[in-house]
Structures are given as structure tokens and as C-alpha cells.
PDB file of C-alpha atoms in Angstrom:
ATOM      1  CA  UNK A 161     -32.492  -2.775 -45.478  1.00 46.00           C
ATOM      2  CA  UNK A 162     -35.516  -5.181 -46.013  1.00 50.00           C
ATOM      3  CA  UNK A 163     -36.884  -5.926 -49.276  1.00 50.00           C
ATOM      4  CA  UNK A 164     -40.744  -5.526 -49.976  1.00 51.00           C
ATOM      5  CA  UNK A 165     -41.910  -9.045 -50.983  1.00 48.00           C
ATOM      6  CA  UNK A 166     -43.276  -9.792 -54.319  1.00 52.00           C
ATOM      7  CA  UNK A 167     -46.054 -11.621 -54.265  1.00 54.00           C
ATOM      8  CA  UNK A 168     -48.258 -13.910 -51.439  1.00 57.00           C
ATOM      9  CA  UNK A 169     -45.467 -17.246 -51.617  1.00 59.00           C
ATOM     10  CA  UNK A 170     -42.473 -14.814 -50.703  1.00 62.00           C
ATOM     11  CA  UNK A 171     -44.691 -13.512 -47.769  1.00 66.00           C
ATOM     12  CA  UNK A 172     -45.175 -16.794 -46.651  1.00 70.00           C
ATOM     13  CA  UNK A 173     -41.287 -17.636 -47.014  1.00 73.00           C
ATOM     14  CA  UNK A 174     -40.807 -15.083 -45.369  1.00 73.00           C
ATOM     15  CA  UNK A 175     -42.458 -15.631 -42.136  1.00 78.00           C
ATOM     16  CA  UNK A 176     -41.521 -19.594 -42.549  1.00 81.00           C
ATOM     17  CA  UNK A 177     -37.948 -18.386 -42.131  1.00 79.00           C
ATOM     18  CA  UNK A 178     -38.872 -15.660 -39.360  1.00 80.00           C
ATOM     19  CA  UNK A 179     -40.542 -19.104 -37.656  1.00 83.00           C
ATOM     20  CA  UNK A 180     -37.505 -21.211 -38.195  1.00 84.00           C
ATOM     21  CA  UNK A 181     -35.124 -18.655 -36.975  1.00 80.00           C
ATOM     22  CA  UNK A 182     -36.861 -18.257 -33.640  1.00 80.00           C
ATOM     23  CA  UNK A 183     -37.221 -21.700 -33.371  1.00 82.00           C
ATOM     24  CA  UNK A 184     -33.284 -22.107 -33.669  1.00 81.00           C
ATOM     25  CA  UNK A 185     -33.101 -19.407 -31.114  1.00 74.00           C
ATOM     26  CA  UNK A 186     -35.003 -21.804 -28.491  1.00 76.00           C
ATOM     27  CA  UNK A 187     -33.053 -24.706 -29.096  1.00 79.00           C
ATOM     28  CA  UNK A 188     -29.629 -23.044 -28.904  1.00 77.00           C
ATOM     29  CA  UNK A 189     -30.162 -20.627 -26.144  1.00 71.00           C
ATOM     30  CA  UNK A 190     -29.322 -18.133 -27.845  1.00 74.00           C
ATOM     31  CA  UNK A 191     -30.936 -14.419 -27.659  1.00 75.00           C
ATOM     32  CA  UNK A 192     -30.379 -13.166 -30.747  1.00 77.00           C
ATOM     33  CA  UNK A 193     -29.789 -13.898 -34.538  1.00 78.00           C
ATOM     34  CA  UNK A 194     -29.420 -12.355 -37.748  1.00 81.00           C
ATOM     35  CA  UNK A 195     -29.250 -13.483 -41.172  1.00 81.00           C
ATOM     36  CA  UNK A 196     -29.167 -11.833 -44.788  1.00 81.00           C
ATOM     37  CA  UNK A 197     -29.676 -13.441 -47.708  1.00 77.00           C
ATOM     38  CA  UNK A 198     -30.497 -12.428 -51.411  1.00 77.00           C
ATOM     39  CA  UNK A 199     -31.265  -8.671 -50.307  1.00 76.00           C
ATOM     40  CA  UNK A 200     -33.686 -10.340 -47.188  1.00 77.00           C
ATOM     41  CA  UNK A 201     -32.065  -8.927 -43.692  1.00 79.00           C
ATOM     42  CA  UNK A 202     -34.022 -10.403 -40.802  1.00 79.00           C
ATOM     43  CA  UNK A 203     -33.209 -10.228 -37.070  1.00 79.00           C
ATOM     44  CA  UNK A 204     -34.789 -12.311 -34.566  1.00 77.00           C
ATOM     45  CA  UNK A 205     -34.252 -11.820 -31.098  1.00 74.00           C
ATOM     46  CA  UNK A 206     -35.930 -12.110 -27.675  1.00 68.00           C
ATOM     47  CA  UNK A 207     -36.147  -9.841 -24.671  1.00 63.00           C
ATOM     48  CA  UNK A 208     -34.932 -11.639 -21.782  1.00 54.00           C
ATOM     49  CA  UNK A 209     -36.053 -10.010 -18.402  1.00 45.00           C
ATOM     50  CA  UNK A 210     -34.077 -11.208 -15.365  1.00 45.00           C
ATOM     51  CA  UNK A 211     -36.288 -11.314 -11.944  1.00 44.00           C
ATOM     52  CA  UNK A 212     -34.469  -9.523  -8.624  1.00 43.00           C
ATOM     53  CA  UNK A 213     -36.044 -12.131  -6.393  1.00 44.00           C
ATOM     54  CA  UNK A 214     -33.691 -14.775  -4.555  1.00 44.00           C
ATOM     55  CA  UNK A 215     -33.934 -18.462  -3.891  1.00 45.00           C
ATOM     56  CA  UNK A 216     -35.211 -19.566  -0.888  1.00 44.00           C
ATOM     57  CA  UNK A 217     -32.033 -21.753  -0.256  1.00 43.00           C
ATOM     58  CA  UNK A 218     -29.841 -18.398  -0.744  1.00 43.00           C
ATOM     59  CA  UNK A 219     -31.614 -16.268   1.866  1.00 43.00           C
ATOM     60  CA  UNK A 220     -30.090 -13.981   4.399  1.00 45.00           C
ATOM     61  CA  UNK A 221     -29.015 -15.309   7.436  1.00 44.00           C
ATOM     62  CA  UNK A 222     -31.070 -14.660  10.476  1.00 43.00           C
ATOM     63  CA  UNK A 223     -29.422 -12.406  13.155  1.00 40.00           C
ATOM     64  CA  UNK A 224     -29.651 -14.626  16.770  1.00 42.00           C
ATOM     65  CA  UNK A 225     -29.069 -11.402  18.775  1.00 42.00           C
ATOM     66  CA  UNK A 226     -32.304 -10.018  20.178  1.00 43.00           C
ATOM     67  CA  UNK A 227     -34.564  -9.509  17.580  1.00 40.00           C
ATOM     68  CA  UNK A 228     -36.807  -6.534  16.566  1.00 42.00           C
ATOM     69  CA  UNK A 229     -37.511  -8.466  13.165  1.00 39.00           C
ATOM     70  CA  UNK A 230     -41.345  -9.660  13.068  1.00 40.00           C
ATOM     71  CA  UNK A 231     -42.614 -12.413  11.325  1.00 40.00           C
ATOM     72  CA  UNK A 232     -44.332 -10.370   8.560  1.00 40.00           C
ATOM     73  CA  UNK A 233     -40.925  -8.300   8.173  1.00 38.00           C
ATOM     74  CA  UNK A 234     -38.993  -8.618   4.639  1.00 42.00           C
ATOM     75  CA  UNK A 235     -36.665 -11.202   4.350  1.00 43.00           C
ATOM     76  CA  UNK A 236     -34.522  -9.466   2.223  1.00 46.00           C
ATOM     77  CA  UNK A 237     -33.289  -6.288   0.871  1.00 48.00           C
ATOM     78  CA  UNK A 238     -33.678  -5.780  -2.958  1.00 54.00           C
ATOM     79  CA  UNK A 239     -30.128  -6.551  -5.206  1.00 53.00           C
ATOM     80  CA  UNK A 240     -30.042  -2.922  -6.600  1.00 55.00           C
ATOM     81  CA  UNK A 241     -29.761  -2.108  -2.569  1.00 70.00           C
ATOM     82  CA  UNK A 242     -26.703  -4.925  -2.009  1.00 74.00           C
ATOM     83  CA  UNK A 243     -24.818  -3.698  -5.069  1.00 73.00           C
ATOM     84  CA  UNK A 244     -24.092  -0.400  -2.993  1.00 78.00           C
ATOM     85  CA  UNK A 245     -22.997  -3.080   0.310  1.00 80.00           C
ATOM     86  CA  UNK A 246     -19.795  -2.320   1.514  1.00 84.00           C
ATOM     87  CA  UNK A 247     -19.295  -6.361   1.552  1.00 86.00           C
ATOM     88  CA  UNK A 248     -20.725  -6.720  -2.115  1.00 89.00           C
ATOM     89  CA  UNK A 249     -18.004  -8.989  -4.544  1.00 91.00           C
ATOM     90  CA  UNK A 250     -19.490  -7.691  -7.839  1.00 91.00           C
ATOM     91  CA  UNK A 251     -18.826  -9.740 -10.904  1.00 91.00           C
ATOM     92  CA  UNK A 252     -15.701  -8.743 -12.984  1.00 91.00           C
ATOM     93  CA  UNK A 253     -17.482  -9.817 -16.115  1.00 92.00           C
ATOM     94  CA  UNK A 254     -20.143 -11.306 -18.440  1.00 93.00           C
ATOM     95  CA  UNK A 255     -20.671 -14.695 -17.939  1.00 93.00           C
ATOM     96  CA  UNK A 256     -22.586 -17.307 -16.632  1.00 93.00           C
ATOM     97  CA  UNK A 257     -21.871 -17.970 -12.830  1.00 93.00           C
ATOM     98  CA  UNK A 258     -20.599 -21.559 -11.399  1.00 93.00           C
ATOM     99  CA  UNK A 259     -20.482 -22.503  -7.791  1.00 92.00           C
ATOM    100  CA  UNK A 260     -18.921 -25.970  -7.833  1.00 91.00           C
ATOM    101  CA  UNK A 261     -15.719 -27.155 -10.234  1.00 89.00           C
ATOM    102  CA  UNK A 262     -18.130 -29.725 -12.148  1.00 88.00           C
ATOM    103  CA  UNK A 263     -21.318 -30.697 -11.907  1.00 87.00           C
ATOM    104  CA  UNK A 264     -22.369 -32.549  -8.636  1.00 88.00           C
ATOM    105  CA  UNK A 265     -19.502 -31.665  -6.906  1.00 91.00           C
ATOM    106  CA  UNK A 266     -19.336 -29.687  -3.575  1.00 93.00           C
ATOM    107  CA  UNK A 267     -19.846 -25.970  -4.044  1.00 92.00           C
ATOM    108  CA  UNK A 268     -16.780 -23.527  -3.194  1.00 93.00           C
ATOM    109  CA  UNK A 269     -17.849 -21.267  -0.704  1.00 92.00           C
ATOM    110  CA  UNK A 270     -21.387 -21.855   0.837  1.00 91.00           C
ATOM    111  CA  UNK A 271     -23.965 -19.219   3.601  1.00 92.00           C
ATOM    112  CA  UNK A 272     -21.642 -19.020   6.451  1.00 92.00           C
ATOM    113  CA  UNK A 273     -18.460 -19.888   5.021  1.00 91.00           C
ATOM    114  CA  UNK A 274     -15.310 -18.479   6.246  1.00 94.00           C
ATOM    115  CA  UNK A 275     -13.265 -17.440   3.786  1.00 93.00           C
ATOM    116  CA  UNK A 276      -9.748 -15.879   3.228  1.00 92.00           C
ATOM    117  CA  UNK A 277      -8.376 -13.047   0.558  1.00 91.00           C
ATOM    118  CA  UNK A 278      -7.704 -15.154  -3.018  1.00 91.00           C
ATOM    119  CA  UNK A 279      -9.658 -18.410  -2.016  1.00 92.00           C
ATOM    120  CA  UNK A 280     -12.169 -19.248  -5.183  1.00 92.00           C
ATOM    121  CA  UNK A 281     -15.480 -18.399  -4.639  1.00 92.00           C
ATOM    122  CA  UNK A 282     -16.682 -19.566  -7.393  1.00 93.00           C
ATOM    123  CA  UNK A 283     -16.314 -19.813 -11.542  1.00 93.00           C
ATOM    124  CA  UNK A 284     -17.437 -17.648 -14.275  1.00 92.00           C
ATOM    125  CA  UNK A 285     -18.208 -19.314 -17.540  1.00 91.00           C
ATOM    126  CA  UNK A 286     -17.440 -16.938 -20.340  1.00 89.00           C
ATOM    127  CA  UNK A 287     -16.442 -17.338 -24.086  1.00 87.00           C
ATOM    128  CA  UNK A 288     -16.153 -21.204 -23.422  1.00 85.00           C
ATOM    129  CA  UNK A 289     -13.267 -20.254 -20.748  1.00 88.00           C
ATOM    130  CA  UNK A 290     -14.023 -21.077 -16.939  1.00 90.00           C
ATOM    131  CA  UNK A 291     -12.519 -17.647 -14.869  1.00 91.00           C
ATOM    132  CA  UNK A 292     -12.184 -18.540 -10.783  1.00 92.00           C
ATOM    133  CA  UNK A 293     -13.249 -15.393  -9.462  1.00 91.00           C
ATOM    134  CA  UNK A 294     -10.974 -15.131  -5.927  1.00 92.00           C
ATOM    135  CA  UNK A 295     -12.656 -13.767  -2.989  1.00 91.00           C
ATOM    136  CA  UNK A 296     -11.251  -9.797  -2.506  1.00 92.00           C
ATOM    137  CA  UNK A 297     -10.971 -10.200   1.027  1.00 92.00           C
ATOM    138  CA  UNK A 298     -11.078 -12.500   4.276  1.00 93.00           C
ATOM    139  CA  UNK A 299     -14.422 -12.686   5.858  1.00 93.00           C
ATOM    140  CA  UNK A 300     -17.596 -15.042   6.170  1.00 93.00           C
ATOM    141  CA  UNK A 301     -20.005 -15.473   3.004  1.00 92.00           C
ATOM    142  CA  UNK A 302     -23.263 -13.855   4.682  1.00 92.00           C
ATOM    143  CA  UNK A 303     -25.364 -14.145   1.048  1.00 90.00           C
ATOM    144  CA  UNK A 304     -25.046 -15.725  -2.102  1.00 90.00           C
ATOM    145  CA  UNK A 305     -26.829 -13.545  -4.582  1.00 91.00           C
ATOM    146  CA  UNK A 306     -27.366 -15.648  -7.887  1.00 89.00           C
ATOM    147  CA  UNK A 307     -28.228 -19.324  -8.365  1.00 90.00           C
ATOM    148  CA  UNK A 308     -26.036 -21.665  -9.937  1.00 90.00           C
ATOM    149  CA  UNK A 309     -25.898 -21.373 -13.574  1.00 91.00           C
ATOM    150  CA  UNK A 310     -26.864 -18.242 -14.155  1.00 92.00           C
ATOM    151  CA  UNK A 311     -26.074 -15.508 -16.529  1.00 93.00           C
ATOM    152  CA  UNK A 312     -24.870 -12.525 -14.824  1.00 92.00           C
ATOM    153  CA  UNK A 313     -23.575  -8.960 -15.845  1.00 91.00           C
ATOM    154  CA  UNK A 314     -20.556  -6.556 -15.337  1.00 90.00           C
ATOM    155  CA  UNK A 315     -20.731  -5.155 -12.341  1.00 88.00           C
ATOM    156  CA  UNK A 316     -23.521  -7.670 -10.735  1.00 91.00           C
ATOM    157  CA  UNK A 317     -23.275  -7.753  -6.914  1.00 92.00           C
ATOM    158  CA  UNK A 318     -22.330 -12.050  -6.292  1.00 92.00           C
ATOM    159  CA  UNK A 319     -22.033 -12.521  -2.982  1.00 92.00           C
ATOM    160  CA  UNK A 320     -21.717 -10.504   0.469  1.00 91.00           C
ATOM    161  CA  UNK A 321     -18.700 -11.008   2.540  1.00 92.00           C
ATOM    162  CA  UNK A 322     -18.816  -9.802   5.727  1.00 90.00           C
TER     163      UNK A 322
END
């Protein structure tokens, strides 16, 4: 529960801490934080909205069969649409999502790879511990649906594997 403040220099306390919190939340990354102290509980956070739109360097593939496709046709279908693929590795957990070992070093799987039931596919950062995330089946990568470094949820469709 908050406390009413007292007088005009408590107000302004008040927000001076509100500013410094959410300035801590920029510098750490963080999207939420909470303190209490003598009776004063304030929670900063920020809404973090996560765009459905893919890198150009992760598009589909192009089919080289005959093509019905136009040039005006959409490139893509939208992720809520690829989490119900039939190829679709979703992630196993929360995380943030890895494609090489280490920085600067060749990515696991790539558009186009071939890969076989167990081989890494790539690494998911969570709670400070790096989890290889094995490829459920043999097949060739046909999308990569996040970018390198980013946060992704339960359930969140990674890669199609075709």
C-alpha cells in the first residue's frame, strides 16, 4: 500500500526516486522493479511490445518450381500462422535465443541447412545457463524465425524444419 505524501519535498522525492528507478531499468535491461522503503511501495516497469515482422536476412526461401507467386505477393506468412506448421521447433522455454556458440563464430544451423534428429540448432540463454536446444527431427532448416539475441517465450515457434 502507498503512503499519501506529506508535504511538497516528499512529492518531489518521490518522483526523484520514481525517475531514478526507471532510469536503472534502462541501464540494466531490465523490465521491471520494485522497491519498498519506510511504508513507500513503488513499482516501475515498462511494457515491452515484441513486433511479428522478420528480418530480411531470415526470409522464406523462394520455391524454383513454376511459380504462381507475383511480385506484389506476401513474402511471408504471419508467426501466429507458423506456430500451427507441422515443421514448427517451438521453444522449450524462456530465454533469450543464440545461434552461434560465442560471439562471431559461425552460426549452428543456417536457411537451407540439412540437419539430423539431436544436432544443436541453436542455444537458449536462460537464468545465466546456456540450454542447446537439439533439432526434434532430420530435415532441412526452411526458416529461421527470431534474430539472434532475442528474447523469446514458451512455446515460440524457432525455426521450420522441413
Amino acid at each position: 500500500m502507498a503512503r499519501q505524501p506529506a508535504d511538497k519535498s516528499s512529492k518531489n522525492d518521490d518522483s526523484a526516486l520514481i525517475r531514478e528507478l526507471a532510469l536503472l531499468l534502462d541501464e540494466t535491461s531490465l523490465t521491471e522493479i520494485e522497491i519498498e522503503r519506510a511504508g513507500l511501495r513503488v513499482r516501475v516497469a515498462r511494457n515491452i511490445s515484441v513486433a511479428a515482422a522478420l528480418p530480411a536476412a531470415y526470409a522464406p526461401a523462394v520455391s524454383a518450381g513454376p511459380s504462381h507467386a507475383s511480385a506484389g505477393a506476401p513474402a511471408a506468412a504471419p508467426i501466429a500462422d507458423l506456430a500451427t506448421h507441422p515443421g514448427a521447433v517451438p521453444s522449450p522455454m524462456v530465454g533469450t535465443v543464440y545461434w552461434s556458440p560465442e560471439p562471431g563464430a559461425k552460426p549452428f544451423v543456417e536457411v537451407g541447412t540439412k540437419v539430423s534428429a539431436g544436432q544443436t540448432l541453436l542455444i537458449i540463454e536462460a537464468m545465466k545457463t546456456m540450454n542447446q536446444i537439439p533439432s526434434p527431427r532430420a530435415g532441412t532448416v526452411t526458416q529461421i524465425l527470431i534474430e539472434d539475441g532475442q528474447p523469446v517465450e514458451f512455446g515460440e515457434p524457432l525455426v521450420i524444419i522441413e
